[in-house]
Amino acid sequence: MEKVNFKGVKLFAPASIANISCGFDVLGLCLENIGDIMEIRRSEKAGIQIKSIIGQDLPLEAENNVAGVAGLALLEAHNPQLGFEIIIEKNIKPGSGIGSSAASAAGTVAGINYLLGNPFTPTELVPFAMEGERLACGSAHADNVAPALLGGFTLVRNTNPLDVCKLPTPLELAATVIHPKIEVKTADARAVLKKRVSLEKAINQWANVGALVSSLYEEDYELLSRSLVDEIVEPSRSILIPQFAELKTACERTGALGSGISGSGPSVFALSRGMTTAHKVAQAMQQVYEKTDIPFEIHVSPVKQSGVSFLEDIT
Ligand code: HSE
């Protein structure tokens, strides 16, 4: 049923970690403590209007904005005569590697869908949000937008036609993310990848993806730890991230289950069993980066079990 009484909705659009070591372009997880606050309001004017973006200097024209193109894709499929206004409080830094563009796109389509009375399921919203990713980096991957919309861990089996699975999330799992404030564009991080992979490395990689999925179902933290290995993408991309090897060593020494590049970087994530260990990992990461002159920030967060959260109806 359409939420006709509400002028709009305020929501939390979560950050996410894509790839999760072995699952390049297929695995992702949703973060609880990091995200944008958005307001989606009905408008008399057809289409999408980005009214303001607080905290970042990003394009306001709908066609040049990830939230705008995602919203327009939804309206095109549903009713192009409708109109919505968007206000974004941008807490996730664009280009940080924790799904900044995905959060804006996911928040927009989830918010419009909510106001329309949920004509689409969360999975059906994924292709609209993927249009935001296409604008952001030229590749319509779903490994950030799927967890931002569905929550927990997700696996994208195929993008065309879309086939996304939500995976279970062991409750004690916690993420630590360090964001070195350097620029690594997703397009550039994709350009450094080798186009051919040896059969030996491919075998190891799909064995790790299968084992990681099994570890989530079994809540087997040891198996999860052994599976957090990336033999294909990390070796090419890690050269773009200062102190990457030192960070990995520090995470391992502090008891993290594993670590790797968050999405296309430059952020580096670690997964731990329990928030206490995740905070210790944060301290260890901090010690590594304090020795550099690179500014950085660190987040510690449980995995968010659900995707976009609705905070308040605007009446
Ligand atoms: N899977 C994508 C990549 C995520 O690693 O290029 C980027 O947001």
Short mmCIF file of C-alpha atoms and ligand atoms in Angstrom, two decimals:
data_model
loop_
_atom_site.label_atom_id
_atom_site.label_comp_id
_atom_site.label_asym_id
_atom_site.label_seq_id
_atom_site.Cartn_x
_atom_site.Cartn_y
_atom_site.Cartn_z
CA MET A 1 0.00 0.00 0.00
CA GLU A 2 1.42 3.39 -1.00
CA LYS A 3 2.44 5.57 1.95
CA VAL A 4 0.14 8.39 0.69
CA ASN A 5 0.05 10.19 4.03
CA PHE A 6 3.79 10.68 4.22
CA LYS A 7 5.56 13.53 2.48
CA GLY A 8 8.80 11.64 2.71
CA VAL A 9 11.07 9.37 4.67
CA LYS A 10 14.38 9.74 6.49
CA LEU A 11 16.68 6.74 6.22
CA PHE A 12 20.12 5.31 6.96
CA ALA A 13 22.00 4.10 3.88
CA PRO A 14 24.78 1.77 5.04
CA ALA A 15 28.38 1.48 3.91
CA SER A 16 29.55 -1.93 2.69
CA ILE A 17 32.68 -3.97 2.04
CA ALA A 18 32.85 -5.54 -1.40
CA ASN A 19 34.96 -8.51 -2.57
CA ILE A 20 35.87 -9.77 0.96
CA SER A 21 39.24 -11.10 -0.26
CA CYS A 22 38.45 -14.09 -2.48
CA GLY A 23 35.07 -12.89 -3.84
CA PHE A 24 36.01 -10.20 -6.36
CA ASP A 25 32.81 -8.65 -7.76
CA VAL A 26 30.61 -11.33 -6.12
CA LEU A 27 30.82 -11.11 -2.29
CA GLY A 28 29.88 -8.16 -0.10
CA LEU A 29 28.79 -7.34 3.43
CA CYS A 30 26.82 -4.52 5.02
CA LEU A 31 28.19 -2.31 7.83
CA GLU A 32 26.15 -1.22 10.84
CA ASN A 33 28.00 1.86 12.12
CA ILE A 34 28.91 3.74 8.96
CA GLY A 35 26.44 5.24 6.52
CA ASP A 36 24.71 8.25 5.02
CA ILE A 37 21.53 9.86 6.29
CA MET A 38 19.09 10.63 3.50
CA GLU A 39 15.69 12.22 3.09
CA ILE A 40 13.51 11.24 0.15
CA ARG A 41 10.50 13.51 -0.35
CA ARG A 42 7.65 13.47 -2.84
CA SER A 43 7.65 16.27 -5.40
CA GLU A 44 5.05 17.66 -7.81
CA LYS A 45 7.77 17.84 -10.45
CA ALA A 46 8.38 14.59 -12.37
CA GLY A 47 11.83 13.05 -12.08
CA ILE A 48 14.54 13.31 -9.43
CA GLN A 49 15.86 16.51 -7.92
CA ILE A 50 18.92 16.42 -5.66
CA LYS A 51 18.19 19.33 -3.32
CA SER A 52 21.39 19.25 -1.30
CA ILE A 53 24.39 17.11 -0.42
CA ILE A 54 25.81 17.93 2.98
CA GLY A 55 29.45 17.09 3.67
CA GLN A 56 30.73 16.49 0.13
CA ASP A 57 31.02 18.41 -3.10
CA LEU A 58 29.16 16.16 -5.55
CA PRO A 59 27.08 16.93 -8.68
CA LEU A 60 23.47 17.94 -8.04
CA GLU A 61 22.17 17.23 -11.57
CA ALA A 62 20.25 13.96 -11.34
CA GLU A 63 21.80 12.57 -14.55
CA ASN A 64 25.31 13.09 -13.13
CA ASN A 65 24.64 11.83 -9.63
CA VAL A 66 24.58 8.16 -8.58
CA ALA A 67 21.44 8.68 -6.45
CA GLY A 68 19.82 10.54 -9.33
CA VAL A 69 20.43 7.90 -11.99
CA ALA A 70 19.38 5.08 -9.64
CA GLY A 71 16.14 6.92 -8.80
CA LEU A 72 15.48 7.70 -12.46
CA ALA A 73 16.00 4.02 -13.36
CA LEU A 74 13.36 3.04 -10.80
CA LEU A 75 10.89 5.70 -12.00
CA GLU A 76 11.45 4.65 -15.62
CA ALA A 77 10.41 1.10 -14.69
CA HIS A 78 7.52 2.14 -12.44
CA ASN A 79 6.04 5.52 -13.44
CA PRO A 80 8.12 8.29 -15.05
CA GLN A 81 5.43 10.87 -14.16
CA LEU A 82 6.31 10.68 -10.46
CA GLY A 83 8.80 12.99 -8.81
CA PHE A 84 11.04 12.86 -5.73
CA GLU A 85 13.51 15.20 -4.01
CA ILE A 86 16.63 13.93 -2.28
CA ILE A 87 18.73 15.40 0.53
CA ILE A 88 21.92 13.50 1.40
CA GLU A 89 24.05 13.88 4.51
CA LYS A 90 27.17 12.25 3.12
CA ASN A 91 29.13 10.56 5.88
CA ILE A 92 30.84 7.97 3.66
CA LYS A 93 33.68 9.59 1.75
CA PRO A 94 33.45 9.05 -2.02
CA GLY A 95 36.34 6.94 -3.26
CA SER A 96 37.02 5.44 0.17
CA GLY A 97 36.30 1.84 -0.86
CA ILE A 98 33.36 1.24 1.47
CA GLY A 99 30.53 1.66 -1.00
CA SER A 100 29.89 5.40 -0.91
CA SER A 101 28.15 5.50 -4.31
CA ALA A 102 26.31 2.25 -3.52
CA ALA A 103 24.89 3.72 -0.29
CA SER A 104 23.50 6.78 -2.09
CA ALA A 105 22.01 4.66 -4.88
CA ALA A 106 20.60 2.02 -2.50
CA GLY A 107 19.16 4.64 -0.13
CA THR A 108 17.42 6.41 -2.99
CA VAL A 109 15.73 3.36 -4.50
CA ALA A 110 14.83 1.91 -1.09
CA GLY A 111 13.33 5.24 0.01
CA ILE A 112 11.27 5.75 -3.17
CA ASN A 113 10.11 2.13 -3.01
CA TYR A 114 9.03 2.62 0.62
CA LEU A 115 6.99 5.72 -0.26
CA LEU A 116 5.36 3.85 -3.15
CA GLY A 117 4.26 1.04 -0.82
CA ASN A 118 7.03 -1.41 -1.79
CA PRO A 119 6.11 -2.41 -5.35
CA PHE A 120 9.61 -3.93 -5.63
CA THR A 121 11.34 -6.47 -3.39
CA PRO A 122 14.82 -5.50 -2.11
CA THR A 123 16.36 -7.87 -4.68
CA GLU A 124 14.34 -6.24 -7.49
CA LEU A 125 15.80 -2.87 -6.43
CA VAL A 126 19.38 -4.03 -7.01
CA PRO A 127 19.44 -3.42 -10.82
CA PHE A 128 18.24 0.18 -10.34
CA ALA A 129 20.95 0.86 -7.77
CA MET A 130 23.52 -0.78 -10.09
CA GLU A 131 22.92 2.08 -12.56
CA GLY A 132 24.52 4.34 -9.94
CA GLU A 133 27.62 2.10 -9.95
CA ARG A 134 27.73 2.24 -13.74
CA LEU A 135 27.82 6.05 -13.53
CA ALA A 136 30.39 6.03 -10.71
CA CYS A 137 33.00 3.79 -12.32
CA GLY A 138 31.76 2.51 -15.66
CA SER A 139 31.01 -0.97 -14.34
CA ALA A 140 27.53 -1.93 -13.09
CA HIS A 141 28.77 -4.31 -10.39
CA ALA A 142 26.39 -5.31 -7.59
CA ASP A 143 28.71 -6.38 -4.78
CA ASN A 144 28.18 -3.13 -2.80
CA VAL A 145 24.56 -2.34 -3.70
CA ALA A 146 23.36 -5.89 -2.92
CA PRO A 147 24.53 -5.87 0.74
CA ALA A 148 23.43 -2.22 1.13
CA LEU A 149 19.90 -3.25 0.09
CA LEU A 150 19.63 -6.79 1.49
CA GLY A 151 21.93 -6.53 4.53
CA GLY A 152 24.33 -9.17 5.89
CA PHE A 153 26.56 -11.02 3.45
CA THR A 154 25.48 -11.29 -0.18
CA LEU A 155 26.74 -13.24 -3.15
CA VAL A 156 26.09 -12.07 -6.70
CA ARG A 157 25.98 -15.25 -8.78
CA ASN A 158 25.19 -13.34 -11.97
CA THR A 159 24.44 -9.75 -12.92
CA ASN A 160 22.61 -10.33 -16.21
CA PRO A 161 20.08 -11.68 -15.49
CA LEU A 162 20.56 -10.72 -11.85
CA ASP A 163 20.88 -13.62 -9.42
CA VAL A 164 21.73 -12.53 -5.86
CA CYS A 165 21.81 -14.76 -2.75
CA LYS A 166 21.68 -13.48 0.81
CA LEU A 167 24.03 -15.51 3.02
CA PRO A 168 23.85 -15.97 6.80
CA THR A 169 25.99 -13.72 9.00
CA PRO A 170 27.63 -15.22 12.10
CA LEU A 171 26.51 -12.91 14.91
CA GLU A 172 29.93 -12.29 16.46
CA LEU A 173 31.53 -11.12 13.25
CA ALA A 174 32.92 -7.57 13.40
CA ALA A 175 34.73 -5.46 10.83
CA THR A 176 37.55 -2.95 11.21
CA VAL A 177 38.20 -0.61 8.29
CA ILE A 178 41.06 1.85 7.88
CA HIS A 179 40.60 4.54 5.25
CA PRO A 180 43.93 6.08 4.21
CA LYS A 181 43.01 9.46 2.73
CA ILE A 182 44.59 8.96 -0.65
CA GLU A 183 42.73 8.67 -3.91
CA VAL A 184 42.38 5.29 -5.64
CA LYS A 185 39.73 5.51 -8.35
CA THR A 186 37.75 2.30 -8.87
CA ALA A 187 38.25 2.62 -12.63
CA ASP A 188 42.05 2.79 -12.09
CA ALA A 189 41.99 -0.09 -9.59
CA ARG A 190 40.14 -2.16 -12.19
CA ALA A 191 42.55 -1.14 -14.93
CA VAL A 192 45.56 -2.61 -13.03
CA LEU A 193 44.02 -6.08 -12.94
CA LYS A 194 45.46 -8.84 -15.07
CA LYS A 195 43.04 -9.98 -17.77
CA ARG A 196 44.20 -13.61 -17.58
CA VAL A 197 44.37 -15.88 -14.54
CA SER A 198 46.24 -19.17 -14.25
CA LEU A 199 44.16 -22.30 -13.73
CA GLU A 200 46.04 -22.95 -10.48
CA LYS A 201 45.11 -19.56 -9.02
CA ALA A 202 41.51 -19.88 -10.26
CA ILE A 203 41.18 -23.23 -8.50
CA ASN A 204 42.46 -21.79 -5.23
CA GLN A 205 40.17 -18.78 -5.53
CA TRP A 206 36.94 -20.67 -6.14
CA ALA A 207 37.87 -23.15 -3.41
CA ASN A 208 38.19 -20.21 -1.01
CA VAL A 209 34.88 -18.65 -2.10
CA GLY A 210 33.09 -21.97 -1.61
CA ALA A 211 34.71 -22.48 1.79
CA LEU A 212 33.89 -18.91 2.87
CA VAL A 213 30.21 -19.43 2.01
CA SER A 214 30.23 -22.73 3.91
CA SER A 215 31.87 -21.04 6.92
CA LEU A 216 29.01 -18.52 7.11
CA TYR A 217 26.39 -21.29 7.14
CA GLU A 218 28.34 -23.34 9.69
CA GLU A 219 29.44 -20.33 11.81
CA ASP A 220 32.91 -21.79 11.46
CA TYR A 221 35.23 -18.87 12.25
CA GLU A 222 38.38 -20.96 11.66
CA LEU A 223 37.26 -21.93 8.16
CA LEU A 224 36.29 -18.31 7.50
CA SER A 225 39.78 -17.28 8.57
CA ARG A 226 41.44 -19.82 6.23
CA SER A 227 39.21 -18.65 3.35
CA LEU A 228 40.01 -14.92 3.57
CA VAL A 229 42.66 -15.22 0.86
CA ASP A 230 42.80 -13.45 -2.49
CA GLU A 231 45.37 -14.81 -4.94
CA ILE A 232 44.09 -12.91 -7.96
CA VAL A 233 43.16 -9.28 -7.27
CA GLU A 234 45.03 -8.34 -4.09
CA PRO A 235 48.54 -8.92 -5.51
CA SER A 236 47.84 -6.42 -8.33
CA ARG A 237 46.02 -3.81 -6.28
CA SER A 238 47.97 -3.84 -3.02
CA ILE A 239 50.78 -1.79 -4.59
CA LEU A 240 48.30 1.13 -4.70
CA ILE A 241 47.92 1.07 -0.89
CA PRO A 242 50.83 2.34 1.27
CA GLN A 243 51.80 0.02 4.17
CA PHE A 244 49.47 -2.72 2.95
CA ALA A 245 51.73 -5.61 3.99
CA GLU A 246 52.39 -3.97 7.39
CA LEU A 247 48.63 -3.57 7.97
CA LYS A 248 48.02 -7.24 7.16
CA THR A 249 50.75 -8.36 9.52
CA ALA A 250 49.39 -6.11 12.30
CA CYS A 251 45.86 -7.49 11.83
CA GLU A 252 47.09 -11.07 11.93
CA ARG A 253 49.24 -10.45 15.03
CA THR A 254 46.26 -8.86 16.83
CA GLY A 255 43.99 -11.85 16.26
CA ALA A 256 41.91 -10.82 13.22
CA LEU A 257 40.45 -13.70 11.23
CA GLY A 258 41.80 -12.12 8.06
CA SER A 259 42.20 -8.87 6.18
CA GLY A 260 42.25 -7.50 2.67
CA ILE A 261 41.41 -4.58 0.42
CA SER A 262 37.91 -3.17 0.96
CA GLY A 263 36.29 -3.00 -2.47
CA SER A 264 38.72 -1.36 -4.85
CA GLY A 265 40.56 0.39 -1.98
CA PRO A 266 42.23 2.40 -0.64
CA SER A 267 40.45 1.20 2.54
CA VAL A 268 41.71 -2.01 4.10
CA PHE A 269 39.35 -4.20 6.15
CA ALA A 270 39.82 -6.90 8.74
CA LEU A 271 37.21 -9.30 10.07
CA SER A 272 37.35 -10.43 13.69
CA ARG A 273 35.37 -12.63 16.04
CA GLY A 274 33.88 -10.10 18.46
CA MET A 275 34.00 -6.32 18.77
CA THR A 276 36.76 -6.46 21.42
CA THR A 277 39.21 -7.98 18.95
CA ALA A 278 37.95 -5.65 16.20
CA HIS A 279 38.84 -2.64 18.41
CA LYS A 280 42.31 -4.09 19.13
CA VAL A 281 42.79 -4.50 15.38
CA ALA A 282 41.82 -0.83 14.99
CA GLN A 283 44.59 0.15 17.44
CA ALA A 284 47.11 -1.99 15.58
CA MET A 285 46.09 -0.42 12.24
CA GLN A 286 46.39 3.03 13.80
CA GLN A 287 49.94 2.30 15.00
CA VAL A 288 50.95 1.31 11.46
CA TYR A 289 49.52 4.47 9.90
CA GLU A 290 50.72 6.86 12.61
CA LYS A 291 54.24 6.14 11.32
CA THR A 292 53.26 7.60 7.92
CA ASP A 293 52.27 11.16 7.06
CA ILE A 294 49.06 9.96 5.40
CA PRO A 295 45.85 11.12 7.12
CA PHE A 296 43.46 8.26 7.87
CA GLU A 297 40.30 7.30 9.71
CA ILE A 298 39.26 3.98 11.22
CA HIS A 299 35.80 2.47 11.65
CA VAL A 300 34.80 -0.54 13.76
CA SER A 301 31.41 -2.06 13.08
CA PRO A 302 29.33 -5.19 13.43
CA VAL A 303 27.92 -6.62 10.21
CA LYS A 304 24.45 -5.11 9.68
CA GLN A 305 21.89 -7.87 9.30
CA SER A 306 19.42 -5.76 7.29
CA GLY A 307 20.04 -3.24 4.52
CA VAL A 308 18.79 0.38 4.33
CA SER A 309 16.96 1.30 7.60
CA PHE A 310 14.00 3.66 7.73
CA LEU A 311 14.41 6.14 10.58
CA GLU A 312 11.38 8.42 10.42
CA ASP A 313 8.34 9.14 8.26
CA ILE A 314 8.15 12.81 7.26
CA THR A 315 4.51 13.93 7.56
N1 HSE B 1 34.10 -5.24 -6.90
C1 HSE B 1 34.41 -3.87 -7.19
C2 HSE B 1 35.90 -3.76 -7.42
C3 HSE B 1 34.00 -3.02 -6.04
O1 HSE B 1 36.65 -4.31 -6.61
O2 HSE B 1 36.32 -3.14 -8.39
C4 HSE B 1 34.31 -1.57 -6.26
O3 HSE B 1 33.38 -0.78 -5.59
#
